[in-house]
XYZ file of C-alpha atoms in Angstrom:
631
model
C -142.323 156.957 257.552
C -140.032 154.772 255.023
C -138.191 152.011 257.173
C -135.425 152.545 254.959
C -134.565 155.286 257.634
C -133.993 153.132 260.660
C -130.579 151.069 260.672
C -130.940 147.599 259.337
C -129.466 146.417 262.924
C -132.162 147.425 264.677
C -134.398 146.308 262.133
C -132.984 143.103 263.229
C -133.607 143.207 266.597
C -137.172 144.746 266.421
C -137.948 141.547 264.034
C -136.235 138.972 266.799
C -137.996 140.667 269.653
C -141.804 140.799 267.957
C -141.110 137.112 267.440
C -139.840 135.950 270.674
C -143.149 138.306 272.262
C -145.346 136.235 270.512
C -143.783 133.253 271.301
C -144.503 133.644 275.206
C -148.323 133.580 274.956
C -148.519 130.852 272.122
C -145.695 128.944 273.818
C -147.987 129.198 277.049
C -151.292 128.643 275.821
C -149.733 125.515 273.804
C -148.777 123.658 277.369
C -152.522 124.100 278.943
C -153.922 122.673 275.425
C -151.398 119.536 276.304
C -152.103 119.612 279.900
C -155.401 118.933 279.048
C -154.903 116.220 276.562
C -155.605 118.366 273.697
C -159.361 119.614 274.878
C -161.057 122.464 275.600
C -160.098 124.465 278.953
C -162.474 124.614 281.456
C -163.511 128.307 281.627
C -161.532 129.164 284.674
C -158.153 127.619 283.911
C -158.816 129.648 280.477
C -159.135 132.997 282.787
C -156.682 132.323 284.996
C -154.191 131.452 282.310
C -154.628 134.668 280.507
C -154.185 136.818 283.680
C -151.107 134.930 284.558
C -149.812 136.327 281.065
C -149.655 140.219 281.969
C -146.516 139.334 284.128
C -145.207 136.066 282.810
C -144.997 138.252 279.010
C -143.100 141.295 280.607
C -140.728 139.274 282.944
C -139.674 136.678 280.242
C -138.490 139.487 278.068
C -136.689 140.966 280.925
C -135.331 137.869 280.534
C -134.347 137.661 277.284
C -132.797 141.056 277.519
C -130.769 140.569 280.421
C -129.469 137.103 278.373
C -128.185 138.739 275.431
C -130.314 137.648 273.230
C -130.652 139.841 271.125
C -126.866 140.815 270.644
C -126.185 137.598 268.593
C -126.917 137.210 265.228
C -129.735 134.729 263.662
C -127.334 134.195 260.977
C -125.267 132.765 263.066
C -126.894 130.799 265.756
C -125.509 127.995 267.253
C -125.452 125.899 270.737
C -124.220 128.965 272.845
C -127.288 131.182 271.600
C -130.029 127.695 272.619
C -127.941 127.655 275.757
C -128.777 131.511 276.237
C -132.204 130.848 275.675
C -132.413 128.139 277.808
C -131.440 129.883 280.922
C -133.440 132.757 279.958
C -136.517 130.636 279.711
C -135.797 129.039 282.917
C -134.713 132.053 284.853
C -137.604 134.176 283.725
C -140.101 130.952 284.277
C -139.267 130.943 288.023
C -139.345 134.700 288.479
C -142.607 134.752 286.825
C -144.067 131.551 288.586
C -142.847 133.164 292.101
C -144.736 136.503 291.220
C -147.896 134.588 290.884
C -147.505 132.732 293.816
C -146.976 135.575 295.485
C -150.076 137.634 294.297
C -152.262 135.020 293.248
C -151.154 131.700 294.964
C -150.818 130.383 291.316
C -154.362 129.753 291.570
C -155.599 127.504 288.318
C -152.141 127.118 286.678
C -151.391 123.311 287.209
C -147.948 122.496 288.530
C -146.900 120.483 284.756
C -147.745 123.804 283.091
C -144.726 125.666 283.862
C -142.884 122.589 283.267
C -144.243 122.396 279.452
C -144.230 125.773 278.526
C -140.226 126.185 279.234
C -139.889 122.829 276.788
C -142.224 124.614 274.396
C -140.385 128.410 274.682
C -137.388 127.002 274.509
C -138.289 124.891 271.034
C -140.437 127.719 269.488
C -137.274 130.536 270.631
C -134.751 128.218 269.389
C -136.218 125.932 266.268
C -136.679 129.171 264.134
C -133.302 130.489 264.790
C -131.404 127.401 263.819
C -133.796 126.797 260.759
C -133.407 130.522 259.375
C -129.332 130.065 259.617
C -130.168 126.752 257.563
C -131.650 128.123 255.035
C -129.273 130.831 254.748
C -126.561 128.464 254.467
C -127.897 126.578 251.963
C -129.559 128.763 250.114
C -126.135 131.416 249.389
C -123.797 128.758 249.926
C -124.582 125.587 248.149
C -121.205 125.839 246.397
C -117.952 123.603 248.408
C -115.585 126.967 247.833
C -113.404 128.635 250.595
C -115.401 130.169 253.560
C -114.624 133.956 253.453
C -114.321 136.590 256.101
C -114.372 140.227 254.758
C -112.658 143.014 255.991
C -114.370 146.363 255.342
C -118.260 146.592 254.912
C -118.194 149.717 253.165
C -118.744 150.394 249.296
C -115.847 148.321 248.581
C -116.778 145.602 250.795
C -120.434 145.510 249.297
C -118.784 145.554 245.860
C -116.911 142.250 246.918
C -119.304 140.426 248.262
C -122.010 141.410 245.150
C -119.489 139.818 242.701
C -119.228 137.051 244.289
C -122.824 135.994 245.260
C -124.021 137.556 241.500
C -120.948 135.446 239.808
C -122.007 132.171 241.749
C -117.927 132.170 242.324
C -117.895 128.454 243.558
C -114.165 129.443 244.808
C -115.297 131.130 247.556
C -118.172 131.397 250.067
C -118.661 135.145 251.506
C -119.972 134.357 254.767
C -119.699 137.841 257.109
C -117.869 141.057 257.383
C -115.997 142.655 260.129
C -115.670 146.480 259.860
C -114.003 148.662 263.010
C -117.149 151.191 262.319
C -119.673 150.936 265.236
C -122.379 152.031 263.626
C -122.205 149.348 260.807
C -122.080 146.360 263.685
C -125.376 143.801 263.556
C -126.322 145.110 259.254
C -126.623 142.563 257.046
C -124.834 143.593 253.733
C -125.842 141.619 250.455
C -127.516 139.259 253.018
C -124.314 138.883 255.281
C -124.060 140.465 258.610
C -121.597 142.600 259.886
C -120.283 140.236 262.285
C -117.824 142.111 264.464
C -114.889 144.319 264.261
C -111.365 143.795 263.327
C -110.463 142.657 266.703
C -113.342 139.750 266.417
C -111.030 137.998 263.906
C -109.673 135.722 265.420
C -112.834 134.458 267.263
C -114.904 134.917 264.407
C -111.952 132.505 261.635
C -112.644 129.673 264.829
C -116.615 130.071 265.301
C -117.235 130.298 261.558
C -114.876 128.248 260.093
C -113.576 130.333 257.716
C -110.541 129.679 255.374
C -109.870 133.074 254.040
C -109.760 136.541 255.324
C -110.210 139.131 252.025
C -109.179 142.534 252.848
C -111.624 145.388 250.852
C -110.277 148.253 252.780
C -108.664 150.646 249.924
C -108.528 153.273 252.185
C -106.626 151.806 254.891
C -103.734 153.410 256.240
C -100.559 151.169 256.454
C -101.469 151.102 260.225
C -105.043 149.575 260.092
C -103.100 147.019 257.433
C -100.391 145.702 259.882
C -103.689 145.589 262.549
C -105.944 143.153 260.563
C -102.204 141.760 259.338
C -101.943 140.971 262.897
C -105.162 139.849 263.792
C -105.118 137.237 260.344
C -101.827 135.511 261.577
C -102.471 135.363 265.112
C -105.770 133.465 263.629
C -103.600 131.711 260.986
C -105.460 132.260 258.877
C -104.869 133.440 254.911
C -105.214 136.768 254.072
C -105.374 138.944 250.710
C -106.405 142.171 249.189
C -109.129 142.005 246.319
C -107.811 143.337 242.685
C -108.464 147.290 242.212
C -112.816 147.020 242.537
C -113.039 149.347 239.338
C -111.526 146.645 237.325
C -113.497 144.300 239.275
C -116.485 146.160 237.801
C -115.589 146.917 234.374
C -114.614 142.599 234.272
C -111.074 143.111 233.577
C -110.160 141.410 236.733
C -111.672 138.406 238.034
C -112.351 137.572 241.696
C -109.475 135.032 241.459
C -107.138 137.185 240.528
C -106.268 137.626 244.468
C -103.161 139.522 245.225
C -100.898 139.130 248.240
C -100.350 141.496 251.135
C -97.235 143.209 250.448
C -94.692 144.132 252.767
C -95.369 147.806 250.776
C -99.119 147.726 252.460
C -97.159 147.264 255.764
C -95.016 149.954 255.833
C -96.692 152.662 253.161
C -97.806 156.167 254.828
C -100.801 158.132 255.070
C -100.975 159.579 251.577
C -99.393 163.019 250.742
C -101.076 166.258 250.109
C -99.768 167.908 247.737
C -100.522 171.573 246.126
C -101.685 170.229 242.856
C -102.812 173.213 241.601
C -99.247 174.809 241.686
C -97.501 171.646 240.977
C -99.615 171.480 237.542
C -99.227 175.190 236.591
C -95.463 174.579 237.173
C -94.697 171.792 234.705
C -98.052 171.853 232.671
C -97.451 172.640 228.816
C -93.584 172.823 229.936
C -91.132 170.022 228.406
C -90.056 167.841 231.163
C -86.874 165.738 230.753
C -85.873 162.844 233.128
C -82.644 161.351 233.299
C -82.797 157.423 234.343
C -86.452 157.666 233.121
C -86.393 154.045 232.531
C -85.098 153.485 236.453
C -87.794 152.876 239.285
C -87.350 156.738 240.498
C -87.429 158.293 236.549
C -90.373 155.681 235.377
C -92.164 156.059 237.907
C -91.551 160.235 237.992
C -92.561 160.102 234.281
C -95.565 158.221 234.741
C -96.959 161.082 237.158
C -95.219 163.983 234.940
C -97.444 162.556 232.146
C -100.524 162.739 233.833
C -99.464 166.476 234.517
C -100.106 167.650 230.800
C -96.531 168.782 229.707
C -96.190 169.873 226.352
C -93.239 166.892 225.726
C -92.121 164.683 227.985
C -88.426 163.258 226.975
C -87.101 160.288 228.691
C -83.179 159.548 228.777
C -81.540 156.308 229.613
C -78.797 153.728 228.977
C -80.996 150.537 229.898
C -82.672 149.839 226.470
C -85.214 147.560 228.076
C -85.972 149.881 230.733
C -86.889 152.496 228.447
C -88.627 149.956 226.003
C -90.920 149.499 228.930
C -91.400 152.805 230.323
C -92.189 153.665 226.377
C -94.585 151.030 225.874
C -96.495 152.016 229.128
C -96.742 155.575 228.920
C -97.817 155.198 225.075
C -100.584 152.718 226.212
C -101.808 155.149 229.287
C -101.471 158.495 227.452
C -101.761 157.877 223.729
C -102.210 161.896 223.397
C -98.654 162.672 225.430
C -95.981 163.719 223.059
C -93.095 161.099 224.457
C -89.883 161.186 223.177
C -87.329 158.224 224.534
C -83.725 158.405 224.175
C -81.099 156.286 224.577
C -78.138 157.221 225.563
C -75.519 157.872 228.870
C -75.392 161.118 231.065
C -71.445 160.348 230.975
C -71.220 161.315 227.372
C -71.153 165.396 226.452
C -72.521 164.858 223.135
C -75.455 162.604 223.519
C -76.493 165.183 226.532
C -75.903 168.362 224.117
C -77.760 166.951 221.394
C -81.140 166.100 223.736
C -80.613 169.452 225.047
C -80.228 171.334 221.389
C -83.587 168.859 219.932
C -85.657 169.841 222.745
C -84.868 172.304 224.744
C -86.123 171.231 228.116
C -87.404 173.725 230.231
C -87.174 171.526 233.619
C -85.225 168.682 234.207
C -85.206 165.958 236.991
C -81.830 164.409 236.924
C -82.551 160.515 238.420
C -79.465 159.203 236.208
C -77.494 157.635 239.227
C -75.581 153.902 240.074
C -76.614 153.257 244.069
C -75.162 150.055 244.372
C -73.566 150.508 247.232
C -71.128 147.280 248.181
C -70.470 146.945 243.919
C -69.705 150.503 243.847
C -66.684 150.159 246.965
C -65.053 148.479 244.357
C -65.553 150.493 241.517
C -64.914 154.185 242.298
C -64.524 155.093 238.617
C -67.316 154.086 237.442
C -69.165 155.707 240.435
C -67.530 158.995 239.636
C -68.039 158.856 236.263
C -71.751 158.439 236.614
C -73.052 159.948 239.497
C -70.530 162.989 239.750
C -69.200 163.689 236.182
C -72.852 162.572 234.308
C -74.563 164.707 236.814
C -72.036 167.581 235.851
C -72.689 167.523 232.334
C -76.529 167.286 231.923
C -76.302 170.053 235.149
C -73.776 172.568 232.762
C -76.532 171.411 229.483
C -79.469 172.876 231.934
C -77.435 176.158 232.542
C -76.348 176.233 229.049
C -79.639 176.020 227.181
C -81.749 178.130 229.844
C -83.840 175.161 231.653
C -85.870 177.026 234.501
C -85.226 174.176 237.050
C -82.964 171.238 237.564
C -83.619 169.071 239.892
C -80.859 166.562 241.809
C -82.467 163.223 242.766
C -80.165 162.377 246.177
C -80.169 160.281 248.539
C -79.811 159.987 252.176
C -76.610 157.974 252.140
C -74.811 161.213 250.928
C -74.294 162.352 254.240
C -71.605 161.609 256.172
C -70.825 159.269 253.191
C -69.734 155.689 254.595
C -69.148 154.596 251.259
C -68.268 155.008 247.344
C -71.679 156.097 246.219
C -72.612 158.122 249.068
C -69.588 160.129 248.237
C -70.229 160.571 244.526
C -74.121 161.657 245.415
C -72.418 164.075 248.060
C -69.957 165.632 245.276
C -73.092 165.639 242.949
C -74.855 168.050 245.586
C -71.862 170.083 246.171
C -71.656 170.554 242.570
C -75.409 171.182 241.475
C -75.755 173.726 244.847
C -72.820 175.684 244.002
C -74.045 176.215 240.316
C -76.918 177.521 241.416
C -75.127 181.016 242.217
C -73.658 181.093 239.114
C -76.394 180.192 236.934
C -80.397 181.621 236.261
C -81.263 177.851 236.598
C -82.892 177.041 239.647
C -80.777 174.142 240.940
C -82.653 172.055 243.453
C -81.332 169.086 245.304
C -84.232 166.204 246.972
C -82.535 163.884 249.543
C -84.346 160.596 250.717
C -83.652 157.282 251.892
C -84.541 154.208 250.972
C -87.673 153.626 247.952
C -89.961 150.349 248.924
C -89.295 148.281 246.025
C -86.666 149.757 244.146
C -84.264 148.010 241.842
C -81.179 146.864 243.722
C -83.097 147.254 247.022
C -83.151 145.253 249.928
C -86.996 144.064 249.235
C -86.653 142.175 246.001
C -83.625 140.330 247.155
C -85.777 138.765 250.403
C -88.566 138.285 248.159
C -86.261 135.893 246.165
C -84.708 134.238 248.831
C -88.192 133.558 250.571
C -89.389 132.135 247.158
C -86.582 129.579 247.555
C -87.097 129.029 250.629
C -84.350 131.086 252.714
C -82.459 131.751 254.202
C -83.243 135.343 254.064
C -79.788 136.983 254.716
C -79.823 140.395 257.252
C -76.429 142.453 257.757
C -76.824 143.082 261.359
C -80.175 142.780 263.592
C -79.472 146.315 264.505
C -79.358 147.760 260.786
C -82.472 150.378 260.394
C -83.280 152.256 257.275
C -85.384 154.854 256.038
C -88.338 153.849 254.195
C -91.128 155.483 251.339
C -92.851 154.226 248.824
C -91.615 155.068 245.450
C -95.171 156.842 244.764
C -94.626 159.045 247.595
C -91.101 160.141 246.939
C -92.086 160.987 243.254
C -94.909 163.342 244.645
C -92.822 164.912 246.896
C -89.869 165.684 244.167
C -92.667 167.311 241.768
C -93.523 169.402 245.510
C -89.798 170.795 245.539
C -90.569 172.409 242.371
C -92.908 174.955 243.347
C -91.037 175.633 246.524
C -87.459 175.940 245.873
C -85.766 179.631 244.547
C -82.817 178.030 243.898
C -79.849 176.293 245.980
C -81.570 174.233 248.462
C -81.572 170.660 249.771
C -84.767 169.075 250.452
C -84.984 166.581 252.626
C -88.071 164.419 252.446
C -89.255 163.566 255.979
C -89.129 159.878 256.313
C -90.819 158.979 259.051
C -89.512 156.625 261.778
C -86.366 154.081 260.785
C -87.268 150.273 260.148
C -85.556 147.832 261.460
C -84.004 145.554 258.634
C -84.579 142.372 260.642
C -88.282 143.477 261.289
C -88.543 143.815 257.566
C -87.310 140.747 256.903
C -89.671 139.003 259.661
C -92.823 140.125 258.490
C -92.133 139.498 254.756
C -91.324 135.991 255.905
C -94.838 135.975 257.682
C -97.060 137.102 254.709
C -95.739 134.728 252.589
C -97.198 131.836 254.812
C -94.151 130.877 256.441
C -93.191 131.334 260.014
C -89.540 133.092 260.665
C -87.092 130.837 262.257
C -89.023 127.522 261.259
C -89.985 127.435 258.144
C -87.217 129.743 256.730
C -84.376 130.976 258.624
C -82.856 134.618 259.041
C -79.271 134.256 258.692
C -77.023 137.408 259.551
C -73.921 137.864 257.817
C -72.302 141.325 258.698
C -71.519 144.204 257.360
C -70.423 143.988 254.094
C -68.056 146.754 252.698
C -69.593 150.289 252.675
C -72.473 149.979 254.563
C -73.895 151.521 258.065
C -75.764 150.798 260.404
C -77.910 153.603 260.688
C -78.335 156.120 258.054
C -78.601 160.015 258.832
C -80.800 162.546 256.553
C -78.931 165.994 256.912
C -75.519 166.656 258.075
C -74.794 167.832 261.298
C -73.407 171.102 259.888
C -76.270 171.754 257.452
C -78.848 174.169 259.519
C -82.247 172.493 259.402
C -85.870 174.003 258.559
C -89.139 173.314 258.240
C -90.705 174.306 255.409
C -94.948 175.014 254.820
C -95.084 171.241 253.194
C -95.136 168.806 256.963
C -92.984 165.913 254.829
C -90.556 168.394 253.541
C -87.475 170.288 254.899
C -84.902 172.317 254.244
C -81.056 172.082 255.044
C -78.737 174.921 254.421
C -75.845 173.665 252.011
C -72.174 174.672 253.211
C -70.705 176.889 249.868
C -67.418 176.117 248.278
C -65.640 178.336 246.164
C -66.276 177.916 242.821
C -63.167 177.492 241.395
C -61.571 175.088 243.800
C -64.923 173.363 243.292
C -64.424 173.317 239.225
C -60.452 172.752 239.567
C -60.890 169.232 241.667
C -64.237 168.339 239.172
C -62.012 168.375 236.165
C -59.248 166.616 237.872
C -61.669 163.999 238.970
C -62.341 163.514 235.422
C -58.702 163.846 234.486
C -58.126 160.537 236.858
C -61.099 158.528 235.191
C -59.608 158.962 231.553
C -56.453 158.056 233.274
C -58.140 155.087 235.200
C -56.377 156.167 238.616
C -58.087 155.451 241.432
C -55.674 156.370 244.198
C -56.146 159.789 242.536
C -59.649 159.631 242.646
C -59.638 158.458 246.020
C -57.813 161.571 247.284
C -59.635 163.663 245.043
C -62.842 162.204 246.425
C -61.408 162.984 250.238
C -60.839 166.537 249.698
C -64.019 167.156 247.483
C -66.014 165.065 250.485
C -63.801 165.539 253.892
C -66.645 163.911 256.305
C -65.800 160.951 254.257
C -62.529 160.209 255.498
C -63.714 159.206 258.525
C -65.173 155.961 257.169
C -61.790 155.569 254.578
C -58.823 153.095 256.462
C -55.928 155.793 256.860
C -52.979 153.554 255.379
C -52.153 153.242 251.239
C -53.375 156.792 250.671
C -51.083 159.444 249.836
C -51.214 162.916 251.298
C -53.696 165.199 249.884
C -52.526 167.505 246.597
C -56.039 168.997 246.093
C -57.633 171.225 248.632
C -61.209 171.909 247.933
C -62.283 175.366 250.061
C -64.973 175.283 251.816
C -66.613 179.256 252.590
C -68.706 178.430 255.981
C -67.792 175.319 257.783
């Protein structure tokens, strides 16, 4: 039978127990030799000595057993482990010396015998334990680098801790790993045991000395992340995730190239399952445009629409750099993808109609949007120019030239709009969902909150103040918000397009709200500092526009769930068309005409739950009624 089949741990402890067994006898026969000044035995002591053996062998490995000896590792013994076997020598010495006495009278074992053989067991159990974690230590870690911990003894773990040892990295010293699986406790990996689990952290960064905890744990959910997180700081101890392990293979990264925790590890989700199979016959050999392809919704969207095989993949924006960039990484990814970038603005007809008339797009995701929501309080025109008129005209150009799908990107802040832009991403859905009945386009709207990362988002802005040094400024310590990653959102939009017939809002299920001030704490925290020392959290208030909590679906839109778990369904209120169209062109009428008292009452009756957030005085009474059909 190979002994590859038996776990290396209890390998381990099969190797430590043969030793310690043969220690007993040698350890024993060792003190008569000195007893006797080094001479021969006399033939009686000789017998006597080996008969005393059939209990003193059995007992002192009770002994040892009931010690713990053979939990520890070799690897890592120090003065608790000779303490250990110190009281297991003694303890099992006197049980074994009172069951002679009792069945033999300890007849021909001379009283200094007992006395030298627990010196001798104790030197002989001990000596080899501290030599073999001497040699290990100077034999793998000659080099003065940082003492590492790693997290995760699995293939990536193993992959780790092999480039460092086969680099001769003098920048770091892998000493152990710590991995929550039970059954990987007491291996050695690459010649490193596994030293505990994730819990053991702390105790392990103090016992070992270690400087640096490396996490190789790619499959970790954001849970097990803010866990070892946890376990790092309350250690204080540095923590960071290795580079991706295939570049790390192929020598496109280096070992150095450490990256930070970020606050996106913390609070990312289990990943999505999707129905790739129907997502890919949807938009495979189709051409795909995205509006705001160059934004961090559209570049990301078309960086997973490439991968998808459409026939042409056309990117719009107004941000020349932004679609520089998005052009130059696609190009590099997918050299085979036929890209085509334009620049241009969704709030002018002709640049729209002539991307529509080149290409002829069969879907289109419509991210085109401003969302900056205290800039856009104070600039209503611009907002409805953008977000409700520019959605309006690439939305007609779908109808127009046939598209099969157009899908709204939304957001959560269009209900019960508190604010400018939640208003003109409200009017947007109104618009787009009352289309849809008039059109063979299927006109899909997908509402979520807030993307991790996202230009203009909260997350960049604290990683900037942190960087110089705080404060890091919070609205309220009550504030929450919705959180996803911008990976997952993207997913979830290509989901909508295999499951909506036309009409709907999807509402992407979020998850549980995260405190602002929570956010702000632990980013603080994995940047080294410590909130409320070493940089301060200053809150300032509201500032104009913005709630406290935001809400997903309105309270009058009938909620469903749908077969996807992270997607629902709320039924859109109808408006009639015409009143719809009549206060759409007016709204445009009072942009050209740069009116924004008009636009403000125009906005009101388009969006009536926004009034309750708009102050009641320097507003004129309503001239436009917009009808709603079910209330």
């Amino acid at each position: 039978m190979s002994l590859d089949i038996i776990p290396t741990r209890f390998r381990s402890q099969g190797t430590a127990l043969l030793h310690d067994t043969l220690m007993v006898p040698i350890a024993w026969a060792l003190a008569f030799w000195l007893r006797f000044n080094l001479d021969f035995l006399p033939t009686s002591f000789f017998q006597e000595g080996l008969r005393a053996l059939l209990i003193i062998i059995p007992v002192q490995l009770g002994a040892f057993a009931a010690f713990g000896l053979y939990r520890g590792i070799w690897r890592f013994a120090s003065l608790p482990d000779i303490l250990r076997i110190l009281k297991a020598v003694l303890v099992g010495t006197a049980v074994a010396m009172a069951l002679l006495f009792v069945f033999t009278r300890a007849a021909g074992i001379p009283r200094s015998v007992p006395v030298i053989y627990t010196i001798l067991l104790v030197m002989l159990l001990g000596g080899p334990r501290l030599i073999y974690r001497w040699m290990k230590d100077h034999h793998l870690y000659i080099s003065s680098g940082k003492r590492v911990l790693i997290v995760g003894s699995g293939k990536a773990g193993e992959m780790l801790a092999r480039h460092i040892l086969r680099n001769k990295n003098d920048a770091y010293r892998p000493i152990a790993f710590v991995d929550d699986n039970p059954r990987r406790l007491g291996r050695d990996i690459q010649g490193l045991p596994v030293a505990g689990n994730c819990s053991a952290i702390p105790a392990l960064v103090q016992e070992l000395d270690i400087d640096l905890v490396m996490l190789a744990t790619p499959a970790a959910t954001a849970v097990e992340m803010r866990r070892v997180v946890e376990f790092c700081e309350n250690a204080g101890v540095p923590f960071r995730s290795v580079p991706q392990l295939r570049d790390l293979m192929s020598g496109n990264l280096q070992i150095n190239e450490l990256r930070e925790i970020s606050i996106e590890d913390l609070l990312g989700r289990d990943p999505v399952s999707l129905d790739w199979t129907a997502i890919r016959g949807a938009l495979a050999d189709k051409t795909i445009l995205v509006t705001g392809g160059g934004g961090s919704i559209g570049s990301e969207l078309s960086r997973q629409l490439a991968q998808l095989g459409p026939n042409r993949l056309v990117i719009f924006d107004n941000c020349e750099f932004n679609l520089y960039q998005i052009e130059m990484d696609l190009m590099q990814q997918y050299p085979e993808l036929e890209l085509q970038c334009h620049l241009g603005d969704v709030t002018d007809p002709p640049s729209i109609e002539d991307v529509f008339l080149r290409h002829r797009p069969d879907l289109v995701f419509h991210a085109a949007a401003y969302k900056h929501v205290p800039l856009l309080e104070h600039q209503i025109r611009q907002a409805v120019r953008n977000n409700v008129l520019g959605t309006r005209n690439v939305a007609l150009a779908a109808d127009k030239y046939g598209c099969s799908v157009f899908i709204l990107v939304s957001t959560d802040k269009a209900v019960n709009p508190a604010n400018v832009m939640g208003a003109s991403k409200r009017a947007a859905e109104i618009f787009c969902q009352n289309l849809d009945a008039q059109s063979k386009t299927r006109f899909i709207t997908v509402r979520f909150g807030n993307v991790l990362g996202s230009a203009g988002s909260v997350i960049p802005l604290f990683r900037k103040q942190i960087a110089e040094g705080g404060p890091v400024t919070v609205t309220d310590p009550r504030m929450e918000r919705y959180f996803m990653t911008i990976p997952e959102a993207c997913q979830l939009i290509m989901q909508t397009v295999v499951m909506g017939v036309g009409g709907e809002i999807f509402v992407l299920d979020m998850g549980e709200p995260v405190k602002i001030s929570y956010l702000a704490d632990q980013m603080i925290r994995l940047s080294g500092k410590i909130p409320g020392e070493q940089i301060e959290i200053k809150y300032i208030g509201l500032r104009p526009g913005e709630k406290l909590f935001e809400e997903l679906f309105h309270e009058k839109e009938r909620l469903e769930r749908t077969d996807h778990e992270k997607v629902l369904l709320a039924h859109h209120r109808k408006v009639d068309w015409d009143s719809l169209n009549r206060t759409v062109n007016d709204l445009a009428h009072a942009c050209d005409a740069m009116d924004a008292e008009a636009l403000k009452r125009l906005m009101l009756a388009l969006v009536p739950e926004h009034a309750q957030h708009v102050p009641k005085t320097g507003l004129r009474k309503q001239e436009t009624k917009v009808v709603y059909i079910n209330q």
